[in-house]
Coordinates of C-alpha atoms and ligand atoms in Angstrom, one line a residue:
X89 CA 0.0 0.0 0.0
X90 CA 1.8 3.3 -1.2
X91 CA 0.1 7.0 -1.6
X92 CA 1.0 8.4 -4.5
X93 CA 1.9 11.8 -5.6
X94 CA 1.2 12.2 -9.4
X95 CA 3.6 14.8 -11.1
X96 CA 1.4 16.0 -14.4
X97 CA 4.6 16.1 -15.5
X98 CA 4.8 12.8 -16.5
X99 CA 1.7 13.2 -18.5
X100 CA 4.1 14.7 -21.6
X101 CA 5.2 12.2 -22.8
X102 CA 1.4 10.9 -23.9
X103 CA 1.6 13.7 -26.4
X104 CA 0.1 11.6 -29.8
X105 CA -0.8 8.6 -28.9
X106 CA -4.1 7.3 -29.6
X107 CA -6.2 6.6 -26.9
X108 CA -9.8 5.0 -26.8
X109 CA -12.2 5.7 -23.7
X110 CA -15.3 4.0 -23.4
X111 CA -18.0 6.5 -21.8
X112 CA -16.2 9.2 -22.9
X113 CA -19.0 11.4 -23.4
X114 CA -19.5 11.9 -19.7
X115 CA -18.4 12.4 -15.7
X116 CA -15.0 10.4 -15.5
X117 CA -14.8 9.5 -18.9
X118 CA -14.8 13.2 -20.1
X119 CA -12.9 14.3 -17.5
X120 CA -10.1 11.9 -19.2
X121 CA -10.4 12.6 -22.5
X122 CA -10.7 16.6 -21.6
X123 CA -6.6 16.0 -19.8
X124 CA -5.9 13.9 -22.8
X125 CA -6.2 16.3 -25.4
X126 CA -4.7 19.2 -23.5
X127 CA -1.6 16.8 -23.3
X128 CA -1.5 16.5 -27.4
X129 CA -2.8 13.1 -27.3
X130 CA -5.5 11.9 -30.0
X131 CA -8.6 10.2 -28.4
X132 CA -11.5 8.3 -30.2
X133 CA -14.8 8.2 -27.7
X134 CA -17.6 5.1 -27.6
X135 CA -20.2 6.1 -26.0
X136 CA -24.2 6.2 -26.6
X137 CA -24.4 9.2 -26.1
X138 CA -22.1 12.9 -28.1
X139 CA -20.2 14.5 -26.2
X140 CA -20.3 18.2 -25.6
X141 CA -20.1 19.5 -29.1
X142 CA -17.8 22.3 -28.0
X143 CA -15.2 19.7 -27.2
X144 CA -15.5 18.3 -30.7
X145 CA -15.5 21.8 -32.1
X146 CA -12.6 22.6 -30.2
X147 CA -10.5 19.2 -30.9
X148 CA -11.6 18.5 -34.4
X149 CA -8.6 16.7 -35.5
X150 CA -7.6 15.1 -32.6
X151 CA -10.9 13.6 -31.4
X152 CA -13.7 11.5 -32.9
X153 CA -16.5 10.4 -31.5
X154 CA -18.6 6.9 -32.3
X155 CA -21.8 6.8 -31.0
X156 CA -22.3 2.9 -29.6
X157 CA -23.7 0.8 -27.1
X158 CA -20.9 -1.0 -25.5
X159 CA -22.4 -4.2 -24.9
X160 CA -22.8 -5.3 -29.0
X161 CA -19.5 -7.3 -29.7
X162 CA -19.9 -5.5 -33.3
X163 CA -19.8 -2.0 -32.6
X164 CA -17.0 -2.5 -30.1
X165 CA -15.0 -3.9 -32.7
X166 CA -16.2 -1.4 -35.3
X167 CA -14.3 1.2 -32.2
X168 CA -11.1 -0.4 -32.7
X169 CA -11.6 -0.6 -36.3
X170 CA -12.2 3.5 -36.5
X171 CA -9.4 4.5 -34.1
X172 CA -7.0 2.6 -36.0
X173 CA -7.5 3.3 -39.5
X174 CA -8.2 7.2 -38.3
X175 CA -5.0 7.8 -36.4
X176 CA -2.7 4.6 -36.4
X177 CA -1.5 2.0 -33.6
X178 CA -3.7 2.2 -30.8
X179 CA -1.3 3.0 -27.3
X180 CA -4.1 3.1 -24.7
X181 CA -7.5 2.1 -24.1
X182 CA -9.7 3.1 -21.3
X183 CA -12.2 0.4 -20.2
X184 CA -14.6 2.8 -18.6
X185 CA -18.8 3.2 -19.6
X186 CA -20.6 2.2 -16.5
X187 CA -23.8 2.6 -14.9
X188 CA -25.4 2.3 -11.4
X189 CA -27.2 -0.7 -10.1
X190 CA -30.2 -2.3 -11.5
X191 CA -31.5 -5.7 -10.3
X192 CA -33.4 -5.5 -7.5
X193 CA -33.0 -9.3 -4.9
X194 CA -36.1 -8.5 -3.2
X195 CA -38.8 -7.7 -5.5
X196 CA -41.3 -9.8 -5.6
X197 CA -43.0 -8.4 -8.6
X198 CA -44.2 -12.2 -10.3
X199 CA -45.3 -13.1 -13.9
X200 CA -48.9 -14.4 -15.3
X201 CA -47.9 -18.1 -13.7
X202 CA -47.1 -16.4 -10.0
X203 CA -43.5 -17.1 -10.5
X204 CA -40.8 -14.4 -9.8
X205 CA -39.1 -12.9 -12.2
X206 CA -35.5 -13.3 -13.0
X207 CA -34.1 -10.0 -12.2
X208 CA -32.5 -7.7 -15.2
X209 CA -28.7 -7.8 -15.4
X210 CA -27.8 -5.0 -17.7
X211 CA -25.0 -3.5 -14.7
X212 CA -23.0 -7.0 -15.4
X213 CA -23.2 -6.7 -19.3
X214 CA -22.1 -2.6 -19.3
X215 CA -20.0 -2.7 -16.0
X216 CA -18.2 -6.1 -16.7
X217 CA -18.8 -8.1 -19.8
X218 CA -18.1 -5.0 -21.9
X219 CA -15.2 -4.2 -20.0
X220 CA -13.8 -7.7 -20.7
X221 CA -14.7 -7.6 -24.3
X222 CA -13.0 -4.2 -24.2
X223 CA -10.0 -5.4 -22.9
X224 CA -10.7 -8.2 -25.3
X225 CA -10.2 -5.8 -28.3
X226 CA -7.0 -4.0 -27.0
X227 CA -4.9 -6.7 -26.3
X228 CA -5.8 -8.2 -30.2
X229 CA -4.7 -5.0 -31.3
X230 CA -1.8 -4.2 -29.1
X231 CA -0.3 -7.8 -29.5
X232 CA 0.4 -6.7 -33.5
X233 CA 2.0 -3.5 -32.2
X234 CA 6.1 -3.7 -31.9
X235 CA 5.2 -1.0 -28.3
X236 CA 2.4 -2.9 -27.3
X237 CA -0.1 -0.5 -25.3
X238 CA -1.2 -0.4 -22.1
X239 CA -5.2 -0.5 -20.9
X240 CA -7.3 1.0 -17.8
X241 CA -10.3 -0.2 -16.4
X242 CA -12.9 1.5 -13.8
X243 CA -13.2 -0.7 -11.0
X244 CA -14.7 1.4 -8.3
X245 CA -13.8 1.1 -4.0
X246 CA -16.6 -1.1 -4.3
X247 CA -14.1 -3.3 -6.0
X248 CA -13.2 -4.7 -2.3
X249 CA -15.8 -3.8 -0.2
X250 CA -19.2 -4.6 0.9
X251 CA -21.7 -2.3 -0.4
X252 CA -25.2 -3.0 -1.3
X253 CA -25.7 -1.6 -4.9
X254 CA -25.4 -5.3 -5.5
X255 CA -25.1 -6.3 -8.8
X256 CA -23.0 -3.1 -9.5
X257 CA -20.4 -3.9 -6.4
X258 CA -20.8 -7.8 -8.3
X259 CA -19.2 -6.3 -11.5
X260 CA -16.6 -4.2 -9.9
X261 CA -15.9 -7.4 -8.0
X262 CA -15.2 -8.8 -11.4
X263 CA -13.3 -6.0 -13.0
X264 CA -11.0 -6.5 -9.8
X265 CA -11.0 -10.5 -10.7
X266 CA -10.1 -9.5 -14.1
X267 CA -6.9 -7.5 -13.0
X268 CA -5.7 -10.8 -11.1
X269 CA -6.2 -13.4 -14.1
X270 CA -4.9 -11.2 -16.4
X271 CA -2.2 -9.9 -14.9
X272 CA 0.2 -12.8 -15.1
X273 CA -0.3 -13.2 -18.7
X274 CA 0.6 -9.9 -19.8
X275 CA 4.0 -7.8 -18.9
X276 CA 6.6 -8.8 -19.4
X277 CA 5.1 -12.0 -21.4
X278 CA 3.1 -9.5 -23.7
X279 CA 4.1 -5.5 -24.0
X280 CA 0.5 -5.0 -22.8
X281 CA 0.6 -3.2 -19.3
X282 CA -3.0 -3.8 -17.6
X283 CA -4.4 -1.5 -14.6
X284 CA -7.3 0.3 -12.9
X285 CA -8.8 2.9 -10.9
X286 CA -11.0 2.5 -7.9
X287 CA -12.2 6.1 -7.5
X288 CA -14.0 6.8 -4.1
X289 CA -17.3 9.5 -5.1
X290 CA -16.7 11.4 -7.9
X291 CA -18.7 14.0 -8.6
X292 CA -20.9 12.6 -12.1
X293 CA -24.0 12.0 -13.2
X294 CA -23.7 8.4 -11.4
X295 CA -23.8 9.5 -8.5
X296 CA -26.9 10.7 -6.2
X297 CA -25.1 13.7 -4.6
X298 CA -27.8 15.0 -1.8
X299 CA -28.1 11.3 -0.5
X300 CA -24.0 10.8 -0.5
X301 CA -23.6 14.1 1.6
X302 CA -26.0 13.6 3.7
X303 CA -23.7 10.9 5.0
X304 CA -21.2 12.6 5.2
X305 CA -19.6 12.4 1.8
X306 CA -17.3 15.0 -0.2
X307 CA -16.8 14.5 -4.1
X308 CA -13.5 14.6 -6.1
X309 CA -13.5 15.6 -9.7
X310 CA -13.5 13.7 -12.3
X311 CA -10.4 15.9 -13.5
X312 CA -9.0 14.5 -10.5
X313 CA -9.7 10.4 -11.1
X314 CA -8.5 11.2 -15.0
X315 CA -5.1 12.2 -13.3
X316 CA -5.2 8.6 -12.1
X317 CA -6.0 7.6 -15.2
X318 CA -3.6 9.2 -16.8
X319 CA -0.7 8.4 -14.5
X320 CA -0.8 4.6 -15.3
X321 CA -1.2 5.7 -19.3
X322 CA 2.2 7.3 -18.7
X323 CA 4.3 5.1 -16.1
X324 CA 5.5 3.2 -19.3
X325 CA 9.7 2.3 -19.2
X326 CA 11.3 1.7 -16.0
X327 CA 8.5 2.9 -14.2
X328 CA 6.1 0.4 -16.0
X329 CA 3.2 -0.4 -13.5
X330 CA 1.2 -3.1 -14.1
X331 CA -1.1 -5.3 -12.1
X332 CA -2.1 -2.0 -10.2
X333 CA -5.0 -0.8 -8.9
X334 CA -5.0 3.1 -7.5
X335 CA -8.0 3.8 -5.0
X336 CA -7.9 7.8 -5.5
X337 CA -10.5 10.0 -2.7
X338 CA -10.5 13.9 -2.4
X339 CA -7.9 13.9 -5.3
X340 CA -5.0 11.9 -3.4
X341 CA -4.0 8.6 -4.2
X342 CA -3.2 5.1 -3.0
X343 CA -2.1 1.8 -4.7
X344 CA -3.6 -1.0 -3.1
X345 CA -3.6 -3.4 -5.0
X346 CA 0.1 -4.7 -4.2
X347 CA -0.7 -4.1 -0.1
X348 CA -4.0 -6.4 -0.8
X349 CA -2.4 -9.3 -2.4
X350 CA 0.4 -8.8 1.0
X351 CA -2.7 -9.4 3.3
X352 CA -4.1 -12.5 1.0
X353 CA -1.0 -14.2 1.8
X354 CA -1.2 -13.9 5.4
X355 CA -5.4 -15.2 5.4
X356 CA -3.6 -18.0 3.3
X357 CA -0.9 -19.0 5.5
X358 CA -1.0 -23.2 6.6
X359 CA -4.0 -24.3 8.1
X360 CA -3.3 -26.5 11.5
X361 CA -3.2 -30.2 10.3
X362 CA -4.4 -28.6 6.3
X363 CA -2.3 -30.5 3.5
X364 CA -0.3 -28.5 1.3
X365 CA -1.3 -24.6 1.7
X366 CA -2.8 -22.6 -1.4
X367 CA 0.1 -20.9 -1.2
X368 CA 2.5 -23.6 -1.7
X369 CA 0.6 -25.0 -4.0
X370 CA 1.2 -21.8 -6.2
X371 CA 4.2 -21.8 -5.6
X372 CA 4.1 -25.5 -7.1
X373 CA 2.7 -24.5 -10.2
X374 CA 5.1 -21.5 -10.9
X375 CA 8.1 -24.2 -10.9
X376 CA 5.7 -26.5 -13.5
X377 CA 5.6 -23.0 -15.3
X378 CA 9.3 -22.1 -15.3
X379 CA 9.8 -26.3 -16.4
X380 CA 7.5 -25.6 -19.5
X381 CA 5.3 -28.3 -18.1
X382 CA 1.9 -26.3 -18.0
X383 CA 1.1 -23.1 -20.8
X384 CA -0.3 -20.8 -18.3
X385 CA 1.5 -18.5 -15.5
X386 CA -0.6 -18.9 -12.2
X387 CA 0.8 -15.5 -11.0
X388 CA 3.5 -12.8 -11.6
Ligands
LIG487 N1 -18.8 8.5 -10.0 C1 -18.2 7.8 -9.1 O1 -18.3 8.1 -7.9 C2 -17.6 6.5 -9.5 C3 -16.8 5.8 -8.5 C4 -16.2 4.6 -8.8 C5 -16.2 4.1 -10.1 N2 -16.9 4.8 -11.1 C6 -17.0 4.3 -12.4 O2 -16.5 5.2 -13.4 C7 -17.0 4.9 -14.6 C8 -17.6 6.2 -15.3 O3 -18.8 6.6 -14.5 P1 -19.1 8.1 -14.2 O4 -19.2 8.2 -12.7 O5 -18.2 9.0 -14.9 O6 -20.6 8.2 -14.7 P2 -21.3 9.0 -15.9 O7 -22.7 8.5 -15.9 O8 -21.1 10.4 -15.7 O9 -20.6 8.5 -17.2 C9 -20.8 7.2 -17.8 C10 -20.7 7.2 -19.3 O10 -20.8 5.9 -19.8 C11 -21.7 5.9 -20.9 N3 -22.4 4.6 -21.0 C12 -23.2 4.0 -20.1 N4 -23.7 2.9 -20.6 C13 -23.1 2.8 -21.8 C14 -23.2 1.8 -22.9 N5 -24.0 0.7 -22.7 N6 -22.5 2.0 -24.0 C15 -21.8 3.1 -24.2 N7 -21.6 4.0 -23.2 C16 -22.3 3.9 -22.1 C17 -22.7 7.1 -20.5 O11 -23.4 7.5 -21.7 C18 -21.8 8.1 -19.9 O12 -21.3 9.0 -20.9 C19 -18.1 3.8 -14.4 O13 -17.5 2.5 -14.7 C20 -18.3 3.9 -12.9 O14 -18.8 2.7 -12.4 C21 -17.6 6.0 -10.8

């Protein structure tokens, strides 16, 4: 666990690279694509909705937007397709449309037979599915680049946490599960650096304000989660972070990821009179690994 001080400094050197964000049209989304363009970069938006037309009036070359739903496998690809062939390799891709929590585990609305209804899951399909497709897309793309690229994706501080929007904190769960399986197959193995963001409240259109402050709650920007954002866009080279996950609150910032996998050891140490700990097992099938006796990396 390490706070982080991000130097906008850094952010130079993503002066013309081309960068796709989902839900770009909006809150956190826009907030990135506003800092990437002010750094030189060249940005391609998926969203369903425009967004503002000033900032397409006032980018014109160096931003495009594609108006698409992200859960249709077809227009995602059709993203890619468009960044590509409009401004070359594609260096990062920001795994970010999202929307609040839907299904509802205690309705007892029924249907014409008296039998409950299977709840609606569109939070999964937007908030986790797409993101995986996303991610999908970029490393296909980035694997045929000689730099690679590195991706983002919005996982949220319900990533680790209980919280009861449930099938929203259930995806975030799952963006945080994507991070871990995916990490070990990537860099160094691939030039493809994987990371994400876990903002605390942000102040967007996803968010019900007067209920939030009436707990107590203050709101960081979305200019200040797009720094985040940013940052791991940047930390390329000998600073290359990957496998990271940066928890940001107020505008300051903490990696966690690193500390939490520290305290999943310790809940994982031997049981009394247990076989073989998970751990050790692990550590069993990294040696198979390093033999060339099995394809797949169980961790980094
Ligand atoms: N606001 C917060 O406090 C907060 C905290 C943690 C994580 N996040 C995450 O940040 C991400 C961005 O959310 P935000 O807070 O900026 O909200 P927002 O509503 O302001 O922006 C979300 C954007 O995603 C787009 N979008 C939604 N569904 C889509 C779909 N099916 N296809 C294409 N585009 C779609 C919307 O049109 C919108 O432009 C989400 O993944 C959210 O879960 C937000």
């Amino acid at each position: 666990m390490t706070d982080i001080n991000i130097d906008d400094s850094a952010f130079a050197s993503l002066k013309d690279k081309v960068v796709i964000v989902t839900g770009g049209s909006s809150g956190i989304g826009l907030g990135t694509v506003k800092l990437l363009l002010a750094t030189g970069a060249k940005v391609v938006i998926g969203d369903l909705n425009p967004p503002p037309q000033e900032l397409l009036d006032d980018h014109g070359q160096s931003v495009k937007f594609l108006q698409l739903d992200v859960t249709h496998w077809k227009s995602l690809v059709a993203l890619f397709k468009q960044a590509k062939e409009a401004y070359g390799p594609i260096d990062h891709v920001f795994a970010n449309a999202g929307i609040t929590g839907k299904a509802n585990f205690f309705d007892d609305t029924t249907d014409e037979n008296g039998d409950p209804i299977e709840p609606k899951y569109s939070t999964i399909d937007i908030n986790l599915t797409s993101v995986m497709n996303t991610v999908k897309l970029a490393i296909f793309y980035m694997k045929q680049q000689k730099d690679g690229g590195s991706i983002v994706m919005a996982a949220s501080a319900s990533s680790f946490q209980r919280f009861s929007n449930v099938d929203y904190t259930t995806a975030k769960h799952g963006v945080l599960g994507l991070l871990r399986g995916l990490t070990p197959l990537l860099h160094p193995r691939l030039p493809i650096r994987l990371n994400a963001i876990a903002p605390s409240w942000t102040d967007t259109n996803l968010t019900p304000r007067p209920i939030l402050e009436a707990a107590g709650a203050t709101f960081q920007t979305p200019h200040a989660v797009a720094r985040s954002v940013a940052f791991f866009m940047s930390s390329g080279g000998d600073s290359a972070r990957h496998g990271q996950l940066i928890f940001s609150h107020d505008g300051k910032y903490r990696e966690i990821e690193e500390g939490m996998l520290e305290m999943v050891k310790v809940l994982l140490e031997p049981l009394e009179g247990g076989g073989a700990s998970n751990l050790e097992i692990m550590e069993g099938l990294k040696k198979l690994f390093a033999q060339g006796k099995i394809q797949m990396p169980p961790a980094a």
